[in-house]
Every structure is written in structure tokens, then in C-alpha cells.
CSV table of C-alpha atoms in Angstrom, one decimal:
chain,number,residue,atom,x,y,z
A,78,MET,CA,-41.9,-15.6,15.5
A,79,GLU,CA,-44.3,-14.4,13.0
A,80,HIS,CA,-46.6,-12.1,15.4
A,81,LYS,CA,-45.0,-9.1,16.8
A,82,TYR,CA,-45.6,-7.7,20.0
A,83,ASP,CA,-45.8,-3.5,21.1
A,84,PHE,CA,-44.8,-3.7,23.8
A,85,GLY,CA,-42.0,-6.1,26.1
A,86,LEU,CA,-41.6,-6.1,29.4
A,87,VAL,CA,-38.5,-7.6,31.6
A,88,GLY,CA,-39.7,-8.1,35.4
A,89,LEU,CA,-42.9,-9.9,36.4
A,90,GLY,CA,-43.6,-9.1,39.8
A,91,VAL,CA,-46.3,-7.9,41.0
A,92,MET,CA,-45.5,-4.2,40.0
A,93,GLY,CA,-45.1,-5.6,36.1
A,94,ARG,CA,-47.6,-8.4,35.8
A,95,ASN,CA,-50.4,-5.7,36.4
A,96,PHE,CA,-48.7,-2.7,34.2
A,97,ILE,CA,-48.6,-5.8,31.3
A,98,LEU,CA,-51.9,-6.1,31.5
A,99,ASN,CA,-53.2,-2.8,31.6
A,100,VAL,CA,-51.1,-2.2,28.4
A,101,ALA,CA,-52.9,-5.7,26.8
A,102,ASP,CA,-56.5,-4.2,28.4
A,103,ASN,CA,-55.9,-1.0,26.6
A,104,GLY,CA,-55.2,-2.3,22.7
A,105,PHE,CA,-51.7,-3.1,22.9
A,106,THR,CA,-49.7,-6.6,22.3
A,107,ALA,CA,-47.4,-7.5,25.3
A,108,PHE,CA,-44.7,-9.8,25.8
A,109,GLY,CA,-43.2,-10.4,29.2
A,110,ASN,CA,-39.7,-11.4,30.5
A,111,ASP,CA,-38.7,-13.3,34.2
A,112,LEU,CA,-36.2,-15.3,34.8
A,113,ASP,CA,-38.8,-17.1,37.2
A,114,THR,CA,-40.6,-19.6,35.7
A,115,GLU,CA,-43.9,-19.1,38.2
A,116,LYS,CA,-44.1,-15.6,37.1
A,117,VAL,CA,-44.1,-16.2,33.3
A,118,ASP,CA,-46.3,-18.7,33.9
A,119,ALA,CA,-48.9,-16.7,36.0
A,120,LEU,CA,-48.6,-13.9,33.6
A,121,ILE,CA,-50.1,-16.4,31.2
A,122,LYS,CA,-53.2,-17.6,32.7
A,123,GLU,CA,-53.9,-14.5,33.9
A,124,GLY,CA,-53.6,-12.8,30.5
A,125,GLY,CA,-55.7,-15.6,28.9
A,126,ASN,CA,-54.6,-15.1,25.3
A,127,PRO,CA,-51.3,-15.3,24.1
A,128,LYS,CA,-52.0,-12.9,20.7
A,129,LYS,CA,-52.5,-10.3,23.5
A,130,VAL,CA,-50.2,-11.1,26.3
A,131,ASN,CA,-47.2,-13.7,26.3
A,132,ALA,CA,-44.2,-14.1,28.3
A,133,THR,CA,-40.9,-16.2,28.5
A,134,THR,CA,-37.5,-16.6,30.5
A,135,ASP,CA,-35.4,-16.6,27.4
A,136,ALA,CA,-34.5,-13.0,26.3
A,137,LYS,CA,-33.3,-13.9,22.8
A,138,ILE,CA,-36.8,-15.1,22.1
A,139,PHE,CA,-38.5,-11.9,23.9
A,140,LEU,CA,-36.1,-9.9,21.9
A,141,ASP,CA,-37.4,-12.0,18.9
A,142,ALA,CA,-41.1,-11.6,19.7
A,143,LEU,CA,-41.3,-7.6,19.8
A,144,SER,CA,-42.1,-5.1,16.9
A,145,THR,CA,-39.2,-2.7,15.9
A,146,PRO,CA,-38.2,-0.4,17.2
A,147,ARG,CA,-38.4,-2.6,20.4
A,148,LYS,CA,-40.1,-0.6,23.4
A,149,ILE,CA,-39.3,-2.4,26.7
A,150,MET,CA,-39.9,-1.1,29.7
A,151,LEU,CA,-37.4,-2.7,33.0
A,152,LEU,CA,-39.9,-2.7,36.4
A,153,VAL,CA,-36.9,-4.0,38.0
A,154,PRO,CA,-35.4,-3.2,41.9
A,155,ALA,CA,-33.1,-0.3,41.5
A,156,GLY,CA,-29.0,-0.3,41.3
A,157,LYS,CA,-27.4,-3.3,40.0
A,158,VAL,CA,-30.1,-5.3,38.5
A,159,VAL,CA,-31.3,-2.7,35.9
A,160,ASP,CA,-27.4,-3.1,34.7
A,161,ILE,CA,-27.5,-6.4,35.4
A,162,VAL,CA,-30.7,-6.2,32.8
A,163,ILE,CA,-29.1,-3.9,30.2
A,164,GLU,CA,-25.8,-6.2,29.8
A,165,ASN,CA,-28.5,-8.7,29.1
A,166,LEU,CA,-30.3,-7.6,26.5
A,167,LEU,CA,-28.2,-5.7,24.5
A,168,PRO,CA,-26.5,-8.3,22.3
A,169,ASN,CA,-29.7,-8.6,20.8
A,170,LEU,CA,-30.9,-5.0,20.7
A,171,ASP,CA,-30.4,-3.1,17.0
A,172,GLU,CA,-29.9,0.4,16.6
A,173,GLY,CA,-32.8,2.5,17.8
A,174,ASP,CA,-34.7,0.5,19.7
A,175,ILE,CA,-35.8,2.1,23.5
A,176,ILE,CA,-35.2,0.9,26.7
A,177,ILE,CA,-37.3,2.5,29.5
A,178,ASP,CA,-36.3,1.9,33.0
A,179,GLY,CA,-39.6,2.7,35.2
A,180,GLY,CA,-38.2,1.6,38.6
A,181,ASN,CA,-37.3,4.2,41.2
A,182,SER,CA,-33.5,4.5,40.5
A,183,PHE,CA,-31.4,7.4,41.4
A,184,TYR,CA,-31.3,9.8,38.8
A,185,THR,CA,-27.5,10.5,38.2
A,186,ASP,CA,-27.7,6.6,37.4
A,187,THR,CA,-29.8,7.4,34.7
A,188,ASP,CA,-28.1,10.2,33.4
A,189,ARG,CA,-24.6,7.5,33.1
A,190,ARG,CA,-27.3,4.8,31.8
A,191,GLU,CA,-28.2,6.9,28.9
A,192,ALA,CA,-24.9,8.2,28.0
A,193,TYR,CA,-23.8,4.7,27.8
A,194,LEU,CA,-26.6,3.2,25.6
A,195,SER,CA,-26.9,6.3,23.5
A,196,LYS,CA,-22.7,5.4,22.0
A,197,LYS,CA,-24.2,2.0,20.9
A,198,GLY,CA,-27.4,3.7,19.5
A,199,ILE,CA,-30.0,2.7,22.0
A,200,ASN,CA,-32.4,5.1,23.3
A,201,PHE,CA,-32.6,4.9,27.0
A,202,PHE,CA,-35.1,6.9,28.9
A,203,GLY,CA,-36.1,7.0,32.9
A,204,ALA,CA,-39.9,7.3,33.9
A,205,GLY,CA,-41.1,7.0,37.6
A,206,VAL,CA,-44.6,5.1,37.7
A,207,SER,CA,-46.2,6.2,40.9
A,208,GLY,CA,-50.1,4.1,42.1
A,209,GLY,CA,-48.7,1.4,43.1
A,210,ALA,CA,-49.6,-2.4,42.3
A,211,LYS,CA,-53.1,-1.3,42.0
A,212,GLY,CA,-52.3,2.1,40.1
A,213,ALA,CA,-49.9,-0.6,37.5
A,214,ARG,CA,-53.1,-1.9,36.9
A,215,LYS,CA,-55.9,0.5,36.6
A,216,GLY,CA,-54.1,3.5,35.8
A,217,PRO,CA,-50.8,5.1,37.4
A,218,SER,CA,-49.5,8.7,36.8
A,219,ILE,CA,-46.4,7.8,34.8
A,220,MET,CA,-43.4,10.4,34.8
A,221,PRO,CA,-41.1,9.9,31.5
A,222,GLY,CA,-37.8,12.2,30.5
A,223,GLY,CA,-35.4,11.6,28.5
A,224,ASN,CA,-35.0,11.3,24.4
A,225,ARG,CA,-37.9,13.2,23.3
A,226,GLU,CA,-38.1,11.6,19.9
A,227,ALA,CA,-37.8,7.8,21.7
A,228,TYR,CA,-40.7,9.0,24.3
A,229,ARG,CA,-43.1,9.4,20.9
A,230,HIS,CA,-42.7,6.2,20.3
A,231,VAL,CA,-43.9,5.1,23.5
A,232,LYS,CA,-46.7,8.2,24.0
A,233,PRO,CA,-49.8,5.8,22.8
A,234,ILE,CA,-49.1,3.4,25.0
A,235,PHE,CA,-48.5,5.4,28.0
A,236,GLU,CA,-51.3,7.6,27.3
A,237,ALA,CA,-53.5,4.7,27.3
A,238,VAL,CA,-53.0,3.3,30.7
A,239,SER,CA,-51.8,6.5,32.5
A,240,ALA,CA,-54.9,7.6,35.0
A,241,LYS,CA,-57.2,10.1,33.5
A,242,TYR,CA,-58.0,13.0,35.4
A,243,GLU,CA,-61.6,14.5,33.6
A,244,GLY,CA,-60.5,12.6,30.9
A,245,GLU,CA,-56.6,13.9,30.8
A,246,PRO,CA,-54.1,11.3,30.4
A,247,CYS,CA,-51.7,11.2,33.8
A,248,VAL,CA,-48.7,11.2,32.1
A,249,ALA,CA,-46.4,13.4,30.3
A,250,TYR,CA,-43.1,13.8,28.5
A,251,LEU,CA,-41.8,16.1,31.0
A,252,GLY,CA,-37.8,17.1,29.8
A,253,PRO,CA,-34.4,15.5,29.1
A,254,LYS,CA,-31.7,13.3,30.4
A,255,SER,CA,-33.0,12.2,34.0
A,256,ALA,CA,-36.1,14.9,34.7
A,257,GLY,CA,-38.4,11.5,34.8
A,258,ASN,CA,-36.5,9.9,37.7
A,259,TYR,CA,-35.8,13.0,39.4
A,260,VAL,CA,-39.4,14.4,39.5
A,261,LYS,CA,-40.5,10.4,40.7
A,262,MET,CA,-37.8,11.1,43.6
A,263,VAL,CA,-39.1,14.0,44.5
A,264,HIS,CA,-42.6,12.9,44.4
A,265,ASN,CA,-42.0,10.6,46.5
A,266,GLY,CA,-40.3,12.8,49.3
A,267,ILE,CA,-43.4,14.3,49.2
A,268,GLU,CA,-44.9,11.6,49.8
A,269,TYR,CA,-42.9,11.5,52.9
A,270,GLY,CA,-44.2,14.5,53.8
A,271,LEU,CA,-47.4,13.8,53.7
A,272,MET,CA,-47.3,10.0,55.2
A,273,GLN,CA,-45.9,11.8,58.3
A,274,LEU,CA,-48.3,14.4,58.6
A,275,THR,CA,-51.0,12.4,58.2
A,276,SER,CA,-49.8,10.2,61.2
A,277,GLU,CA,-49.0,13.0,63.6
A,278,ILE,CA,-52.7,13.9,63.1
A,279,TYR,CA,-54.0,10.9,63.6
A,280,ASP,CA,-51.7,11.1,67.3
A,281,VAL,CA,-53.1,13.7,68.6
A,282,LEU,CA,-56.3,13.0,67.9
A,283,LYS,CA,-56.0,10.0,69.6
A,284,LYS,CA,-53.6,11.6,72.9
A,285,GLY,CA,-55.5,14.8,72.8
A,286,GLY,CA,-59.1,14.0,71.8
A,287,ASN,CA,-59.4,10.6,73.1
A,288,LEU,CA,-60.8,9.1,69.5
A,289,THR,CA,-61.6,5.7,68.7
A,290,ASN,CA,-60.5,4.1,65.6
A,291,ASP,CA,-64.7,4.5,64.6
A,292,GLU,CA,-63.9,8.3,65.6
A,293,LEU,CA,-61.0,8.6,63.5
A,294,HIS,CA,-62.5,6.5,60.7
A,295,ALA,CA,-65.7,9.1,60.2
A,296,THR,CA,-63.1,12.0,60.3
A,297,TYR,CA,-60.7,11.1,58.2
A,298,ALA,CA,-63.8,10.0,55.4
A,299,LYS,CA,-65.7,13.5,56.2
A,300,TRP,CA,-61.9,15.2,55.7
A,301,ASN,CA,-61.5,13.2,52.3
A,302,ALA,CA,-65.1,14.6,50.9
A,303,GLY,CA,-63.8,18.4,51.6
A,304,ARG,CA,-60.7,20.3,50.8
A,305,LEU,CA,-58.1,17.4,52.1
A,306,GLN,CA,-59.5,14.7,49.2
A,307,SER,CA,-56.7,12.8,48.7
A,308,PHE,CA,-55.5,8.9,48.3
A,309,LEU,CA,-53.5,8.9,51.4
A,310,VAL,CA,-56.1,10.8,53.7
A,311,GLU,CA,-58.6,8.5,52.1
A,312,ILE,CA,-56.6,5.2,52.5
A,313,THR,CA,-55.8,6.6,56.0
A,314,SER,CA,-59.8,6.7,56.6
A,315,LYS,CA,-59.9,2.8,55.5
A,316,ILE,CA,-56.9,1.7,57.7
A,317,PHE,CA,-58.9,2.3,60.7
A,318,GLN,CA,-61.6,0.3,60.0
A,319,GLN,CA,-59.5,-2.9,59.5
A,320,LYS,CA,-60.2,-5.8,61.4
A,321,ASP,CA,-57.4,-7.9,62.4
A,322,ASP,CA,-57.7,-11.5,61.0
A,323,LEU,CA,-54.8,-12.9,63.7
A,324,GLY,CA,-56.8,-11.1,67.2
A,325,ASP,CA,-59.3,-9.0,68.3
A,326,GLY,CA,-59.7,-5.6,67.8
A,327,ARG,CA,-58.3,-3.4,64.9
A,328,LEU,CA,-54.8,-3.9,62.8
A,329,VAL,CA,-53.7,-0.3,63.1
A,330,ASP,CA,-53.5,-0.9,66.8
A,331,LYS,CA,-51.1,-4.0,66.7
A,332,ILE,CA,-48.6,-2.8,64.0
A,333,LEU,CA,-45.2,-1.8,64.8
A,334,ASP,CA,-44.2,1.5,65.4
A,335,LYS,CA,-41.4,1.3,63.0
A,336,ALA,CA,-41.4,2.7,59.5
A,337,LYS,CA,-39.1,1.2,57.2
A,338,GLN,CA,-38.3,2.9,53.6
A,339,LYS,CA,-36.2,2.4,50.4
A,340,GLY,CA,-34.1,5.8,50.0
A,341,THR,CA,-36.0,7.7,47.6
A,342,GLY,CA,-37.0,10.2,50.3
A,343,LYS,CA,-33.2,10.5,51.7
A,344,TRP,CA,-32.0,11.0,48.2
A,345,THR,CA,-34.9,13.8,48.4
A,346,SER,CA,-33.6,15.4,51.0
A,347,GLN,CA,-29.9,15.0,50.3
A,348,ASN,CA,-29.9,16.6,46.9
A,349,ALA,CA,-32.0,19.6,48.4
A,350,MET,CA,-29.1,20.2,50.8
A,351,ASP,CA,-26.9,20.2,47.5
A,352,LEU,CA,-29.1,22.4,45.7
A,353,GLY,CA,-29.5,25.1,48.6
A,354,ILE,CA,-33.1,24.5,48.7
A,355,PRO,CA,-34.9,24.1,52.2
A,356,VAL,CA,-37.6,20.7,52.4
A,357,PRO,CA,-37.9,20.7,56.0
A,358,SER,CA,-41.3,19.0,56.4
A,359,ILE,CA,-39.7,16.4,54.0
A,360,ASP,CA,-36.6,16.0,55.9
A,361,ILE,CA,-38.3,15.4,59.3
A,362,ALA,CA,-40.0,12.5,57.6
A,363,VAL,CA,-36.8,11.2,56.8
A,364,SER,CA,-35.8,11.7,60.6
A,365,MET,CA,-38.8,10.4,61.9
A,366,ARG,CA,-38.1,6.8,59.8
A,367,GLU,CA,-35.0,6.7,61.4
A,368,ILE,CA,-36.0,7.9,64.7
A,369,SER,CA,-39.2,5.5,64.5
A,370,ALA,CA,-36.2,2.1,64.1
A,371,LEU,CA,-34.8,2.8,67.3
A,372,LYS,CA,-37.5,1.1,69.0
A,373,GLN,CA,-35.6,-0.5,72.3
A,374,GLU,CA,-33.8,3.1,73.0
A,375,ARG,CA,-37.1,4.6,72.6
A,376,ILE,CA,-38.6,2.0,75.5
A,377,THR,CA,-35.7,2.5,77.6
A,378,ALA,CA,-35.9,6.7,77.2
A,379,ASP,CA,-39.4,6.6,77.9
A,380,GLN,CA,-39.1,5.0,81.4
A,381,LEU,CA,-36.0,7.6,82.5
A,382,TYR,CA,-38.0,11.0,81.5
A,383,GLU,CA,-41.2,11.6,82.7
A,384,ARG,CA,-43.7,13.3,80.4
A,385,PRO,CA,-46.6,16.1,81.0
A,386,THR,CA,-49.9,14.3,81.4
A,387,VAL,CA,-52.1,15.1,78.2
A,388,GLU,CA,-54.9,17.6,79.3
A,389,CYS,CA,-57.5,16.3,76.6
A,390,MET,CA,-59.4,19.3,74.4
A,391,ASP,CA,-63.0,19.3,73.5
A,392,LYS,CA,-63.0,16.5,70.4
A,393,GLU,CA,-65.1,19.4,68.0
A,394,LYS,CA,-62.3,22.0,68.5
A,395,LEU,CA,-59.3,19.6,68.6
A,396,GLU,CA,-61.3,18.3,64.7
A,397,ARG,CA,-61.2,21.4,63.6
A,398,LEU,CA,-57.7,22.4,64.2
A,399,ALA,CA,-56.6,19.3,63.3
A,400,GLU,CA,-58.5,19.8,59.9
A,401,GLU,CA,-57.0,23.6,58.8
A,402,SER,CA,-53.1,21.9,60.3
A,403,LEU,CA,-53.0,19.5,58.2
A,404,TYR,CA,-54.3,21.5,54.9
A,405,PHE,CA,-52.0,24.4,55.7
A,406,SER,CA,-49.0,21.6,55.9
A,407,PHE,CA,-50.1,19.8,52.9
A,408,ILE,CA,-49.5,22.7,51.0
A,409,ILE,CA,-46.3,23.7,52.6
A,410,THR,CA,-45.0,20.3,52.0
A,411,TYR,CA,-46.0,20.3,48.1
A,412,ALA,CA,-44.4,24.3,48.2
A,413,GLN,CA,-41.4,22.4,49.0
A,414,GLY,CA,-41.2,19.9,46.6
A,415,LEU,CA,-41.7,22.1,43.7
A,416,HIS,CA,-39.7,24.6,45.1
A,417,GLN,CA,-37.0,21.4,44.5
A,418,LEU,CA,-38.0,20.7,41.1
A,419,ALA,CA,-38.2,24.5,39.9
A,420,ASP,CA,-34.6,24.5,40.8
A,421,ALA,CA,-32.9,21.5,40.3
A,422,SER,CA,-34.4,22.3,36.6
A,423,LYS,CA,-32.4,25.4,36.1
A,424,GLU,CA,-29.2,22.9,37.7
A,425,TYR,CA,-29.6,20.3,35.8
A,426,GLY,CA,-31.3,21.6,32.3
A,427,TYR,CA,-34.5,19.6,32.6
A,428,GLU,CA,-36.6,22.4,31.5
A,429,LEU,CA,-39.8,21.5,33.8
A,430,ASP,CA,-42.6,22.4,33.6
A,431,ILE,CA,-44.3,22.6,37.2
A,432,ALA,CA,-47.8,23.4,36.1
A,433,VAL,CA,-47.8,20.1,33.8
A,434,ILE,CA,-46.3,18.1,36.6
A,435,ALA,CA,-48.9,19.3,39.2
A,436,LYS,CA,-51.4,17.8,36.3
A,437,ILE,CA,-50.1,14.8,36.1
A,438,TRP,CA,-50.3,14.1,40.1
A,439,ARG,CA,-53.9,14.6,40.0
A,440,ALA,CA,-54.6,11.4,39.2
A,441,GLY,CA,-52.8,7.8,39.4
A,442,CYS,CA,-49.8,8.3,42.1
A,443,ILE,CA,-50.1,8.0,45.7
A,444,ILE,CA,-49.8,11.6,46.6
A,445,ARG,CA,-52.6,12.5,44.1
A,446,ALA,CA,-55.1,15.1,46.3
A,447,GLY,CA,-57.6,17.5,45.2
A,448,LEU,CA,-55.1,20.5,46.2
A,449,LEU,CA,-52.6,19.6,43.0
A,450,ALA,CA,-55.8,21.1,41.0
A,451,ASP,CA,-55.4,24.5,42.8
A,452,ILE,CA,-51.7,23.8,42.1
A,453,ALA,CA,-51.5,23.5,39.0
A,454,GLN,CA,-53.5,26.8,38.4
A,455,ALA,CA,-51.1,28.9,40.5
A,456,PHE,CA,-48.6,27.7,37.9
A,457,GLN,CA,-50.4,28.5,34.9
A,458,ALA,CA,-50.8,31.3,35.6
A,459,ASP,CA,-47.0,32.3,36.8
A,460,ASN,CA,-44.8,29.9,35.5
A,461,ASN,CA,-41.8,31.6,36.8
A,462,LEU,CA,-43.7,31.4,40.0
A,463,PRO,CA,-40.5,30.5,42.6
A,464,ASN,CA,-42.4,29.2,45.7
A,465,LEU,CA,-46.0,28.1,45.6
A,466,LEU,CA,-46.3,30.5,48.9
A,467,LEU,CA,-45.7,33.8,46.4
A,468,SER,CA,-48.8,32.4,44.6
A,469,PRO,CA,-52.1,34.9,45.2
A,470,THR,CA,-54.0,31.9,44.9
A,471,PHE,CA,-52.6,30.3,48.5
A,472,VAL,CA,-52.3,33.1,50.3
A,473,GLU,CA,-55.7,33.1,51.6
A,474,LYS,CA,-55.5,29.3,52.1
A,475,VAL,CA,-52.4,29.6,53.8
A,476,GLN,CA,-53.4,33.0,55.7
A,477,SER,CA,-57.2,30.9,56.9
A,478,THR,CA,-55.3,27.8,58.6
A,479,VAL,CA,-51.8,29.2,60.0
A,480,ASN,CA,-53.0,29.9,63.3
A,481,ALA,CA,-54.8,26.7,63.5
A,482,ALA,CA,-51.3,25.0,62.9
A,483,ARG,CA,-49.7,27.7,65.7
A,484,LYS,CA,-52.2,26.4,68.2
A,485,LEU,CA,-52.1,22.8,67.8
A,486,VAL,CA,-48.0,22.8,67.6
A,487,SER,CA,-47.8,24.4,71.1
A,488,TYR,CA,-50.7,22.2,72.4
A,489,GLY,CA,-48.4,19.5,71.2
A,490,ALA,CA,-45.2,21.3,73.3
A,491,VAL,CA,-47.0,21.8,76.0
A,492,ASN,CA,-48.9,18.1,76.4
A,493,GLY,CA,-45.4,16.1,75.3
A,494,ILE,CA,-47.4,15.1,72.1
A,495,PRO,CA,-44.0,15.1,68.9
A,496,LEU,CA,-45.1,16.8,65.7
A,497,PRO,CA,-42.4,17.1,64.3
A,498,GLY,CA,-43.8,17.7,60.3
A,499,LEU,CA,-46.0,20.4,61.4
A,500,SER,CA,-43.9,21.9,63.4
A,501,ASN,CA,-41.1,22.2,61.0
A,502,SER,CA,-43.9,23.0,58.3
A,503,LEU,CA,-44.7,26.4,60.7
A,504,THR,CA,-40.9,27.0,60.7
A,505,TYR,CA,-40.3,27.2,57.5
A,506,PHE,CA,-43.4,29.1,57.1
A,507,ASP,CA,-42.5,31.8,59.7
A,508,ALA,CA,-39.0,31.7,58.7
A,509,TYR,CA,-39.8,32.4,54.6
A,510,THR,CA,-42.1,34.9,55.1
A,511,SER,CA,-39.8,36.7,57.7
A,512,THR,CA,-38.1,39.9,55.9
A,513,ARG,CA,-35.3,39.6,59.0
A,514,LEU,CA,-34.1,36.4,60.0
A,515,PRO,CA,-31.0,36.6,62.8
A,516,LEU,CA,-28.5,35.0,60.5
A,517,ASN,CA,-26.6,38.1,60.9
A,518,VAL,CA,-25.3,36.5,64.3
A,519,ILE,CA,-24.2,33.6,62.5
A,520,GLN,CA,-22.7,35.8,59.8
A,521,ALA,CA,-20.7,38.1,62.3
A,522,GLN,CA,-19.7,34.5,64.2
A,523,ARG,CA,-18.2,33.2,60.8
A,524,ASP,CA,-16.5,36.2,60.4
A,525,TYR,CA,-15.4,36.5,64.5
A,526,PHE,CA,-13.4,33.2,64.4
A,527,GLY,CA,-12.7,32.3,60.8
A,528,SER,CA,-12.6,35.7,58.7
A,529,HIS,CA,-15.2,34.5,56.4
A,530,THR,CA,-16.4,38.4,55.7
A,531,TYR,CA,-19.9,39.3,55.6
A,532,GLU,CA,-22.4,41.7,53.7
A,533,ARG,CA,-24.2,45.0,54.8
A,534,MET,CA,-27.7,46.2,54.5
A,535,ASP,CA,-26.4,49.8,54.5
A,536,ARG,CA,-23.3,50.0,51.2
A,537,GLU,CA,-22.4,47.5,48.9
A,538,GLY,CA,-19.2,44.9,49.3
A,539,ILE,CA,-17.9,42.4,51.2
A,540,PHE,CA,-16.2,43.3,54.3
A,541,HIS,CA,-14.2,41.9,57.0
A,542,THR,CA,-13.8,43.4,60.8
A,543,GLU,CA,-11.0,42.4,63.1
A,544,TRP,CA,-13.3,41.8,66.1
A,545,GLU,CA,-12.0,42.9,69.7
């Protein structure tokens, strides 16, 4: 093939097709590959010009069509499929070619693949892509990490196709090894937390204020025009308006309350425990999806136990408390996720710049929010900031909203409305800002039954007591 293409992409599902068309829209030629003939044909038809966008089911034709060093992105399901695709490509690759995993691969898999391919002279890096199918088409947030020199070859393409925030591309080289996939994993963990919180606030407004779907739409839309401006608040406002095309009423009232998950939230939570970093707002978001799956048991349990009769609150007061509580808990959730990133960077040698990460999340990705501009500024002012709650900029934001969270959590507890994300955010805040916690008793217990020793407040050293 005489005509060589700038960029190759394997996996022409909705995300892959949209991403490759985005590449072509931004001045680069792109060639796709998929085993499914229908997906190949669909891309060629939508691309319109085979010199700009083309595709094939044949791996060798695909590789021969690419300029060198070949820049090949994989948008295929995480796990074994990635390894299978790599093995299929390897026999026809040349030294210096670049493979980019754009899926939600577990970070240790990325480290393994990079080590394996580097021995064969092939550059490999992970690049998390956030924004869903629409983002892939119009501009996602992209989180690449791996070989810095290899990224330089892809940088112009990624900067062209990424979302833009006030003209700045929402993509940046994040660090070596699996830095990109790790950042995307924690991004998704934060996403779990924010989604749980927006759903809880909906629940308390509906049960405690009897807000209709139209009122819920108006409330979330108003919030999205203020300091809670974010993709998730925006789409939630729209969800309440969607009519049910299979029956009467609004669709939201017909959707089964069982939330599924693909694992990235769980990975974030598990790894945070490995690192010893508390992320309870993310932890409970994962747990609530698991509780939601127990639908039949929940129905049975609901019939066994009495619940309080909900005492409705004045709508205006409830909406104010809800807005302040959601803002407070959003800050806490971001703080937890970014704390995990800062600690993981030291543990795994990622060299992450938290301000840069906050910047590339300002547009394109699922957790994009107006709040991220303030977060980026906080970490720019102090790039060694261990936790967002220690930023002078955020002290006032939290101080002015935490009392609303206390009132709403109390209201939920008294009225039997579960607010686990908000409760965990508040508990985390109270614990993190406490000079003294009751863990001295736990240390005494551990020493009592297991001779595990303890430290003292009044002198240096490690101590053990023969307890009476």
C-alpha cells in the first residue's frame, strides 16, 4: 500500500470507531482493524474518504498501511483480549513501533506488558481515555503514561483529539510505567463516589421533600449553573426529564435499582487499602453497588423491619442543605482520590504532578467539574500538598458547608433514608481533622491479647505491658 496512515486503531466498537473518526477530523489519517466485517464496513462508510479513514479485518494489511514507527492504539476489553491482540500483532511489528492500550487495564498488567514488549524492542504504554462514546468522538480526557520518548510520537495526535479547557488540551504525559492506567483507575474510583453521592441527594430530595421529577430536573440544572457545575450533575438533571418510550411517565422511575460495575472502583478501593490510604467515600460507593445487587433480599428484609415515617422538610431548606452537602462531599471525594494518587506516585515511582492531573480532568472526562480548576490551583500553589483539606483555599469551602452535611446526615438517620456516601464523607472529615482519635484503646487491646506493643504520647520508644 503506497499511502501510509498516521495512526492505527484495533477495536472498532463504538468507542474505537468514534476515536478514530475524531483522529481523522483533526488532520491525521487513520486506519482501523477489527475481526468483525460489519464494524469495518461501518467505519469505512462513516469515514467517507478512504484516504483519510480506512479499515480492514486483516492484521498484516493493517500493519502494512501504517507509517513508521507505527502508532497503534488498542480499544478492546481489558484482560486477556489485550494480550491476544498484542500476540497477533507482534510477528509483523518492527523495532521502535508503539502500542497504546486505551482500555481500563489493571495497572500491574500494563507494567507486565511493558516489560515483555520492551525486550522485543516494542514501545508500550497505557493511556486511560475518559468521556464515554461521545467524548471519544468530540474530545476525551486522555491519561497516558509509559515511555516518555514513545509518547512524543503520539503527542501531536492526542493533543489534537483531546477535549480542550480554555484552549488547553486535556491530555499530558503523566509518568513512567503504568502511571496512565493507574490515574484512570483512580479517576474511575472518584467517579463511583460522585455518582453515589448524586444518587443519595436525589433520594433525600424525593423522600424528604416530595420533589417531582420536574422539580428535581430544575434543582439539578440550577446547581449545575453554580459551584456544583459538573458533567454528572448536568446529566442527572437531564435524566429526570427523559420520558419512558415503552410506557407512561418518566424513565428514571422504571429503571431497576441494581447498579452494575466493571471493576475499576473496586480496584481503586483494594489498592488504597494496600497503600494504607483511607478512601471511605469510594469504598462505600463500591459497597452500595454490591448491596443494590441483593434486590430480592432487600425486598424480603424491607417486609421484616419497621421503618420510620419520613417527616418531610421544607423544600427550600432541604434543597439548600442538599446543595451544600453535595458540594462538601464532592470535595471530600476528590481529596481522597488525589491523596491516593500522591501516595501511589511515591510508592510506584510514577512522578505524578497532581495539578496537571486536575487540569486534564477539567474537560472531556466523566468527573469533569468546575471544582477541578480550584483543585488544580491548590496543587499548583503547593505541589507537595498531602491532602486537599490542608489547602488554605479549601478550608473556607469545607468550613462553610460541613454543617449542612451534619444536618442532612442527621435527618437521614432519623428518617431511615440511607446516606452512606455523605455519612462516610463526613466521618472521614471528622476523623482526618481530629488531633486525637480513640485508637489508643485499639492499641491497648492489641497489646493485651497479642503482645503487639504500642507507642506512648509522653516518651519515645516501643512498649509492652503484662496486662492484669
